[in-house]
Amino acid sequence: MSRTEDDTWDLATSVGTTATMVAAARAIATRDGAIDDPFAEPLVRAVGVDFLTRWASGDLSGSDVDAGEGGWGLAQMPAAMAARTRYFDEFFADAAAAGIRQAVILASGLDARAYRLQWPADMTVYEIDQPAVIEFKSTTLAGLGAEPTAERRAVAVDLRDDWPAALEAAGFDASQPSAWIAEGLYGYLPPEAQDRLLDAVTTLSSPGSRLGSEAVPNTAAFDSEEMRERMQQSTAKWREHGFDLDFSDLTFVGERNDVAEYLAARGWSSVATPMDELLQTHGFDAIPKADDDDDAPTMSGVTYITSTRN
Ligand SMILES: C[S@@+](CC[C@H](N)C(=O)[O-])C[C@H]1O[C@@H](n2cnc3c(N)ncnc32)[C@H](O)[C@@H]1O
């Protein structure tokens, strides 16, 4: 089913499923020793999407259910998610070391950083996601006996609505510097909603604030029907195994502003790291190109950007 302007979901439906999927990849990366997210596997199990539980627990191998070697596949995801987890973990550690005491995790999904990172004692971590997602994670982690390692404030609101008001109502202080992350979010926002989100973050960010982004490529140059078919092909085998996730129904393609350029015009300076460089830095293999088309967008088209408000 395609997206609508005010659609909602939980962790087993629509966009929410992608949060469970990346958490499953973190569960595998944790078992491999690449990262340490002890909450990933129990959270995925609790959501109860059978295919993802089997993948997270090692009963199902990504390479057995991927359609081909390259493009979008489960096989590459644990390494990619491990590298991205380390990137944003380091981002928050650097921000805390620089004296920032407000963290905001936009589209927090099953991100357990508020429970697993070593934060300064006076740190407040805000998490924003849709109500059903926030409620599920809070309840499940409480049930597991997990305690936040910072003052955690969950803000249940859609990022297409007036989330700045909800964040400030939860105690966020725009006069103090803050550290934000948008990890695995932009592709699920229409391009103009990405701009609005960056505008709102800019308004709420005092000088010295930082924003860590996972930026998705501008796909305007690609044939959207062909991209749709390509994505459907790469996930076709997952459907045979009972997992019906169609990224082309969930993401928005088309002309999208470059995050670093957009922010530069609004008083931020940025350092960008392409996915392949990040993988290499952390000792992981590059993501193979799609089998039949070297130019087709893949996970390796993603860029990690750290921006600082001047
Ligand atoms: C791929 S998951 C990433 C979750 C988390 N950042 C991580 O890396 O584990 C995408 C997340 O974006 C959230 N999301 C997407 N669009 C949203 C919106 N309009 N409002 C609130 N949350 C949204 C989803 O609920 C989901 O948790």
GROMACS .gro file of C-alpha atoms and ligand atoms in nm:
model
  337
    1MET     CA    1   0.000   0.000   0.000
    2SER     CA    2   0.135   0.344  -0.090
    3ARG     CA    3   0.197   0.622   0.155
    4THR     CA    4  -0.055   0.891   0.242
    5GLU     CA    5  -0.002   1.235   0.399
    6ASP     CA    6  -0.107   1.135   0.749
    7ASP     CA    7  -0.041   0.760   0.752
    8THR     CA    8   0.047   0.587   1.078
    9TRP     CA    9   0.211   0.256   1.163
   10ASP     CA   10   0.349   0.034   1.434
   11LEU     CA   11   0.672  -0.166   1.428
   12ALA     CA   12   0.519  -0.449   1.223
   13THR     CA   13   0.356  -0.240   0.953
   14SER     CA   14   0.453   0.004   0.676
   15VAL     CA   15   0.753   0.229   0.759
   16GLY     CA   16   0.763   0.089   1.112
   17THR     CA   17   0.880  -0.245   0.971
   18THR     CA   18   1.200  -0.078   0.850
   19ALA     CA   19   1.285   0.011   1.213
   20THR     CA   20   1.247  -0.356   1.305
   21MET     CA   21   1.456  -0.457   1.005
   22VAL     CA   22   1.752  -0.232   1.092
   23ALA     CA   23   1.730  -0.346   1.455
   24ALA     CA   24   1.751  -0.706   1.328
   25ALA     CA   25   2.066  -0.610   1.136
   26ARG     CA   26   2.208  -0.463   1.461
   27ALA     CA   27   2.125  -0.789   1.639
   28ILE     CA   28   2.335  -0.979   1.383
   29ALA     CA   29   2.616  -0.721   1.397
   30THR     CA   30   2.611  -0.754   1.777
   31ARG     CA   31   2.644  -1.131   1.754
   32ASP     CA   32   2.933  -1.083   1.508
   33GLY     CA   33   3.104  -0.857   1.761
   34ALA     CA   34   3.094  -0.553   1.531
   35ILE     CA   35   2.881  -0.344   1.767
   36ASP     CA   36   2.725  -0.392   2.109
   37ASP     CA   37   2.348  -0.340   2.107
   38PRO     CA   38   2.214  -0.599   2.354
   39PHE     CA   39   1.859  -0.468   2.316
   40ALA     CA   40   1.831  -0.520   1.941
   41GLU     CA   41   1.747  -0.891   1.937
   42PRO     CA   42   1.496  -0.888   2.227
   43LEU     CA   43   1.320  -0.590   2.073
   44VAL     CA   44   1.295  -0.759   1.732
   45ARG     CA   45   1.163  -1.077   1.896
   46ALA     CA   46   0.904  -0.875   2.085
   47VAL     CA   47   0.777  -0.713   1.764
   48GLY     CA   48   0.713  -1.063   1.633
   49VAL     CA   49   0.758  -1.033   1.254
   50ASP     CA   50   0.857  -1.396   1.199
   51PHE     CA   51   1.094  -1.340   0.904
   52LEU     CA   52   1.286  -1.067   1.090
   53THR     CA   53   1.299  -1.267   1.413
   54ARG     CA   54   1.444  -1.564   1.223
   55TRP     CA   55   1.697  -1.341   1.047
   56ALA     CA   56   1.796  -1.161   1.370
   57SER     CA   57   1.842  -1.489   1.555
   58GLY     CA   58   2.047  -1.654   1.280
   59ASP     CA   59   1.785  -1.908   1.165
   60LEU     CA   60   1.767  -1.743   0.825
   61SER     CA   61   2.063  -1.619   0.625
   62GLY     CA   62   2.041  -1.297   0.423
   63SER     CA   63   2.226  -1.442   0.127
   64ASP     CA   64   1.970  -1.727   0.103
   65VAL     CA   65   1.679  -1.488   0.063
   66ASP     CA   66   1.835  -1.207  -0.143
   67ALA     CA   67   1.753  -1.197  -0.512
   68GLY     CA   68   2.106  -1.117  -0.629
   69GLU     CA   69   2.452  -1.018  -0.521
   70GLY     CA   70   2.421  -0.641  -0.529
   71GLY     CA   71   2.177  -0.354  -0.487
   72TRP     CA   72   1.950  -0.378  -0.187
   73GLY     CA   73   2.003  -0.694   0.010
   74LEU     CA   74   1.990  -0.836   0.359
   75ALA     CA   75   2.340  -0.982   0.321
   76GLN     CA   76   2.507  -0.638   0.325
   77MET     CA   77   2.287  -0.489   0.593
   78PRO     CA   78   2.455  -0.601   0.918
   79ALA     CA   79   2.791  -0.450   0.814
   80ALA     CA   80   2.625  -0.135   0.681
   81MET     CA   81   2.421  -0.094   1.000
   82ALA     CA   82   2.726  -0.166   1.217
   83ALA     CA   83   2.923   0.110   1.043
   84ARG     CA   84   2.632   0.352   1.071
   85THR     CA   85   2.576   0.264   1.437
   86ARG     CA   86   2.938   0.337   1.514
   87TYR     CA   87   2.920   0.665   1.322
   88PHE     CA   88   2.626   0.798   1.524
   89ASP     CA   89   2.757   0.655   1.853
   90GLU     CA   90   3.079   0.850   1.795
   91PHE     CA   91   2.881   1.156   1.692
   92PHE     CA   92   2.704   1.161   2.030
   93ALA     CA   93   3.024   1.085   2.223
   94ASP     CA   94   3.195   1.382   2.054
   95ALA     CA   95   2.897   1.610   2.118
   96ALA     CA   96   2.888   1.513   2.486
   97ALA     CA   97   3.265   1.566   2.513
   98ALA     CA   98   3.212   1.915   2.368
   99GLY     CA   99   2.970   1.994   2.651
  100ILE     CA  100   2.635   1.945   2.473
  101ARG     CA  101   2.373   1.814   2.715
  102GLN     CA  102   2.063   1.777   2.496
  103ALA     CA  103   2.044   1.495   2.242
  104VAL     CA  104   1.752   1.450   2.004
  105ILE     CA  105   1.704   1.123   1.819
  106LEU     CA  106   1.469   1.196   1.530
  107ALA     CA  107   1.276   0.887   1.412
  108SER     CA  108   1.416   0.682   1.699
  109GLY     CA  109   1.247   0.352   1.605
  110LEU     CA  110   1.417   0.073   1.805
  111ASP     CA  111   1.733   0.280   1.863
  112ALA     CA  112   1.847   0.190   2.217
  113ARG     CA  113   2.116   0.460   2.255
  114ALA     CA  114   1.929   0.614   2.549
  115TYR     CA  115   1.978   0.277   2.724
  116ARG     CA  116   2.317   0.159   2.604
  117LEU     CA  117   2.549   0.461   2.562
  118GLN     CA  118   2.750   0.606   2.849
  119TRP     CA  119   2.608   0.956   2.872
  120PRO     CA  120   2.723   1.235   3.106
  121ALA     CA  121   2.515   1.235   3.426
  122ASP     CA  122   2.327   1.554   3.331
  123MET     CA  123   2.238   1.448   2.974
  124THR     CA  124   1.881   1.456   2.845
  125VAL     CA  125   1.797   1.237   2.546
  126TYR     CA  126   1.477   1.313   2.355
  127GLU     CA  127   1.340   1.048   2.123
  128ILE     CA  128   1.084   1.135   1.857
  129ASP     CA  129   0.879   0.885   1.660
  130GLN     CA  130   0.519   0.792   1.592
  131PRO     CA  131   0.310   0.712   1.903
  132ALA     CA  132   0.279   0.333   1.850
  133VAL     CA  133   0.656   0.304   1.795
  134ILE     CA  134   0.744   0.507   2.106
  135GLU     CA  135   0.492   0.321   2.320
  136PHE     CA  136   0.614  -0.022   2.210
  137LYS     CA  137   0.982   0.044   2.275
  138SER     CA  138   0.924   0.212   2.612
  139THR     CA  139   0.699  -0.071   2.734
  140THR     CA  140   0.912  -0.355   2.599
  141LEU     CA  141   1.240  -0.222   2.739
  142ALA     CA  142   1.077  -0.154   3.076
  143GLY     CA  143   0.949  -0.514   3.069
  144LEU     CA  144   1.304  -0.635   3.005
  145GLY     CA  145   1.421  -0.441   3.310
  146ALA     CA  146   1.631  -0.200   3.100
  147GLU     CA  147   1.706   0.137   3.258
  148PRO     CA  148   1.790   0.448   3.054
  149THR     CA  149   2.149   0.568   3.101
  150ALA     CA  150   2.041   0.933   3.067
  151GLU     CA  151   1.727   1.134   3.137
  152ARG     CA  152   1.513   0.991   2.855
  153ARG     CA  153   1.214   1.182   2.729
  154ALA     CA  154   1.004   1.017   2.462
  155VAL     CA  155   0.806   1.248   2.236
  156ALA     CA  156   0.529   1.068   2.050
  157VAL     CA  157   0.454   1.278   1.745
  158ASP     CA  158   0.469   1.255   1.366
  159LEU     CA  159   0.763   1.441   1.214
  160ARG     CA  160   0.531   1.586   0.952
  161ASP     CA  161   0.324   1.753   1.229
  162ASP     CA  162   0.417   2.027   1.478
  163TRP     CA  163   0.688   1.823   1.649
  164PRO     CA  164   0.895   2.128   1.760
  165ALA     CA  165   0.607   2.231   1.991
  166ALA     CA  166   0.588   1.877   2.132
  167LEU     CA  167   0.967   1.867   2.182
  168GLU     CA  168   0.968   2.201   2.365
  169ALA     CA  169   0.671   2.090   2.575
  170ALA     CA  170   0.886   1.791   2.680
  171GLY     CA  171   1.152   2.031   2.810
  172PHE     CA  172   1.385   2.091   2.513
  173ASP     CA  173   1.559   2.429   2.551
  174ALA     CA  174   1.639   2.595   2.218
  175SER     CA  175   1.867   2.848   2.389
  176GLN     CA  176   2.110   2.566   2.477
  177PRO     CA  177   2.319   2.374   2.222
  178SER     CA  178   2.187   2.039   2.111
  179ALA     CA  179   2.298   1.730   1.918
  180TRP     CA  180   2.049   1.578   1.674
  181ILE     CA  181   2.056   1.267   1.463
  182ALA     CA  182   1.845   1.170   1.162
  183GLU     CA  183   1.945   0.807   1.099
  184GLY     CA  184   1.739   0.615   0.843
  185LEU     CA  185   1.480   0.891   0.817
  186TYR     CA  186   1.507   1.120   0.514
  187GLY     CA  187   1.406   0.863   0.250
  188TYR     CA  188   1.073   0.814   0.428
  189LEU     CA  189   0.997   1.186   0.413
  190PRO     CA  190   0.884   1.357   0.092
  191PRO     CA  191   1.163   1.593  -0.027
  192GLU     CA  192   0.976   1.905   0.090
  193ALA     CA  193   0.918   1.747   0.434
  194GLN     CA  194   1.295   1.687   0.458
  195ASP     CA  195   1.347   2.061   0.394
  196ARG     CA  196   1.086   2.156   0.654
  197LEU     CA  197   1.251   1.925   0.906
  198LEU     CA  198   1.593   2.081   0.844
  199ASP     CA  199   1.437   2.429   0.877
  200ALA     CA  200   1.283   2.332   1.212
  201VAL     CA  201   1.609   2.180   1.340
  202THR     CA  202   1.788   2.502   1.236
  203THR     CA  203   1.535   2.717   1.425
  204LEU     CA  204   1.578   2.504   1.738
  205SER     CA  205   1.960   2.488   1.721
  206SER     CA  206   2.164   2.749   1.905
  207PRO     CA  207   2.525   2.811   1.791
  208GLY     CA  208   2.749   2.509   1.848
  209SER     CA  209   2.464   2.263   1.796
  210ARG     CA  210   2.531   1.959   1.579
  211LEU     CA  211   2.325   1.748   1.342
  212GLY     CA  212   2.423   1.400   1.226
  213SER     CA  213   2.240   1.291   0.911
  214GLU     CA  214   2.215   0.988   0.694
  215ALA     CA  215   2.146   1.152   0.358
  216VAL     CA  216   1.984   0.960   0.073
  217PRO     CA  217   2.071   1.029  -0.291
  218ASN     CA  218   1.877   1.264  -0.511
  219THR     CA  219   1.705   1.015  -0.742
  220ALA     CA  220   1.563   1.273  -0.985
  221ALA     CA  221   1.797   1.156  -1.261
  222PHE     CA  222   1.670   0.796  -1.242
  223ASP     CA  223   1.363   0.652  -1.406
  224SER     CA  224   1.128   0.610  -1.108
  225GLU     CA  225   0.936   0.320  -1.265
  226GLU     CA  226   1.260   0.134  -1.333
  227MET     CA  227   1.380   0.199  -0.976
  228ARG     CA  228   1.050   0.072  -0.844
  229GLU     CA  229   1.081  -0.248  -1.046
  230ARG     CA  230   1.440  -0.293  -0.934
  231MET     CA  231   1.349  -0.257  -0.567
  232GLN     CA  232   1.056  -0.494  -0.609
  233GLN     CA  233   1.280  -0.751  -0.777
  234SER     CA  234   1.537  -0.738  -0.500
  235THR     CA  235   1.271  -0.797  -0.233
  236ALA     CA  236   1.070  -1.055  -0.432
  237LYS     CA  237   1.240  -1.352  -0.268
  238TRP     CA  238   1.170  -1.213   0.078
  239ARG     CA  239   0.800  -1.235  -0.009
  240GLU     CA  240   0.841  -1.605  -0.089
  241HIS     CA  241   0.960  -1.638   0.270
  242GLY     CA  242   0.654  -1.460   0.403
  243PHE     CA  243   0.797  -1.110   0.440
  244ASP     CA  244   0.611  -0.854   0.236
  245LEU     CA  245   0.809  -0.531   0.250
  246ASP     CA  246   0.819  -0.312  -0.056
  247PHE     CA  247   1.062  -0.021  -0.013
  248SER     CA  248   0.929   0.141  -0.328
  249ASP     CA  249   0.593   0.187  -0.153
  250LEU     CA  250   0.751   0.340   0.154
  251THR     CA  251   1.019   0.577   0.024
  252PHE     CA  252   0.991   0.896  -0.176
  253VAL     CA  253   1.194   0.938  -0.493
  254GLY     CA  254   1.255   1.251  -0.699
  255GLU     CA  255   1.432   1.586  -0.670
  256ARG     CA  256   1.566   1.617  -0.318
  257ASN     CA  257   1.791   1.891  -0.181
  258ASP     CA  258   2.145   1.799  -0.091
  259VAL     CA  259   2.151   1.804   0.291
  260ALA     CA  260   2.496   1.966   0.328
  261GLU     CA  261   2.420   2.236   0.068
  262TYR     CA  262   2.079   2.306   0.214
  263LEU     CA  263   2.225   2.343   0.561
  264ALA     CA  264   2.519   2.554   0.436
  265ALA     CA  265   2.268   2.816   0.319
  266ARG     CA  266   2.123   2.817   0.673
  267GLY     CA  267   2.440   2.868   0.872
  268TRP     CA  268   2.576   2.516   0.917
  269SER     CA  269   2.909   2.373   0.807
  270SER     CA  270   2.925   2.004   0.724
  271VAL     CA  271   3.165   1.716   0.681
  272ALA     CA  272   3.034   1.434   0.461
  273THR     CA  273   3.145   1.070   0.457
  274PRO     CA  274   3.015   0.841   0.179
  275MET     CA  275   2.895   0.497   0.290
  276ASP     CA  276   3.179   0.314   0.110
  277GLU     CA  277   3.439   0.529   0.288
  278LEU     CA  278   3.269   0.468   0.624
  279LEU     CA  279   3.266   0.092   0.559
  280GLN     CA  280   3.632   0.099   0.464
  281THR     CA  281   3.728   0.305   0.773
  282HIS     CA  282   3.564   0.043   0.992
  283GLY     CA  283   3.718  -0.251   0.806
  284PHE     CA  284   3.404  -0.373   0.625
  285ASP     CA  285   3.374  -0.471   0.257
  286ALA     CA  286   3.221  -0.224   0.012
  287ILE     CA  287   2.862  -0.288  -0.095
  288PRO     CA  288   2.859  -0.458  -0.436
  289LYS     CA  289   2.692  -0.278  -0.726
  290ALA     CA  290   2.361  -0.409  -0.858
  291ASP     CA  291   2.423  -0.711  -1.083
  292ASP     CA  292   2.327  -0.557  -1.415
  293ASP     CA  293   2.365  -0.182  -1.379
  294ASP     CA  294   2.662  -0.005  -1.230
  295ASP     CA  295   2.480   0.327  -1.210
  296ALA     CA  296   2.174   0.206  -1.025
  297PRO     CA  297   2.138   0.351  -0.674
  298THR     CA  298   2.224   0.112  -0.392
  299MET     CA  299   2.279   0.140  -0.019
  300SER     CA  300   2.627   0.267  -0.101
  301GLY     CA  301   2.472   0.590  -0.237
  302VAL     CA  302   2.403   0.696   0.120
  303THR     CA  303   2.619   0.967   0.280
  304TYR     CA  304   2.682   1.039   0.648
  305ILE     CA  305   2.702   1.407   0.734
  306THR     CA  306   2.802   1.584   1.052
  307SER     CA  307   2.693   1.948   1.052
  308THR     CA  308   2.774   2.218   1.305
  309ARG     CA  309   2.570   2.533   1.353
  310ASN     CA  310   2.795   2.835   1.318
  311LIG     C1  311   1.457   0.282   0.912
  311LIG     S1  312   1.376   0.324   1.060
  311LIG     C2  313   1.512   0.397   1.149
  311LIG     C3  314   1.491   0.392   1.298
  311LIG     C4  315   1.614   0.435   1.380
  311LIG     N1  316   1.658   0.567   1.350
  311LIG     C5  317   1.726   0.336   1.358
  311LIG     O1  318   1.819   0.366   1.283
  311LIG     O2  319   1.720   0.228   1.416
  311LIG     C6  320   1.276   0.460   1.016
  311LIG     C7  321   1.208   0.526   1.135
  311LIG     O3  322   1.155   0.651   1.093
  311LIG     C8  323   1.035   0.672   1.159
  311LIG     N2  324   0.961   0.770   1.082
  311LIG     C9  325   0.954   0.779   0.947
  311LIG     N3  326   0.873   0.880   0.912
  311LIG    C10  327   0.829   0.936   1.028
  311LIG    C11  328   0.741   1.042   1.058
  311LIG     N4  329   0.682   1.111   0.960
  311LIG     N5  330   0.718   1.072   1.187
  311LIG    C12  331   0.780   1.002   1.286
  311LIG     N6  332   0.863   0.899   1.264
  311LIG    C13  333   0.887   0.866   1.136
  311LIG    C14  334   0.971   0.535   1.160
  311LIG     O4  335   0.866   0.523   1.254
  311LIG    C15  336   1.090   0.447   1.191
  311LIG     O5  337   1.105   0.430   1.329
   0.00000   0.00000   0.00000
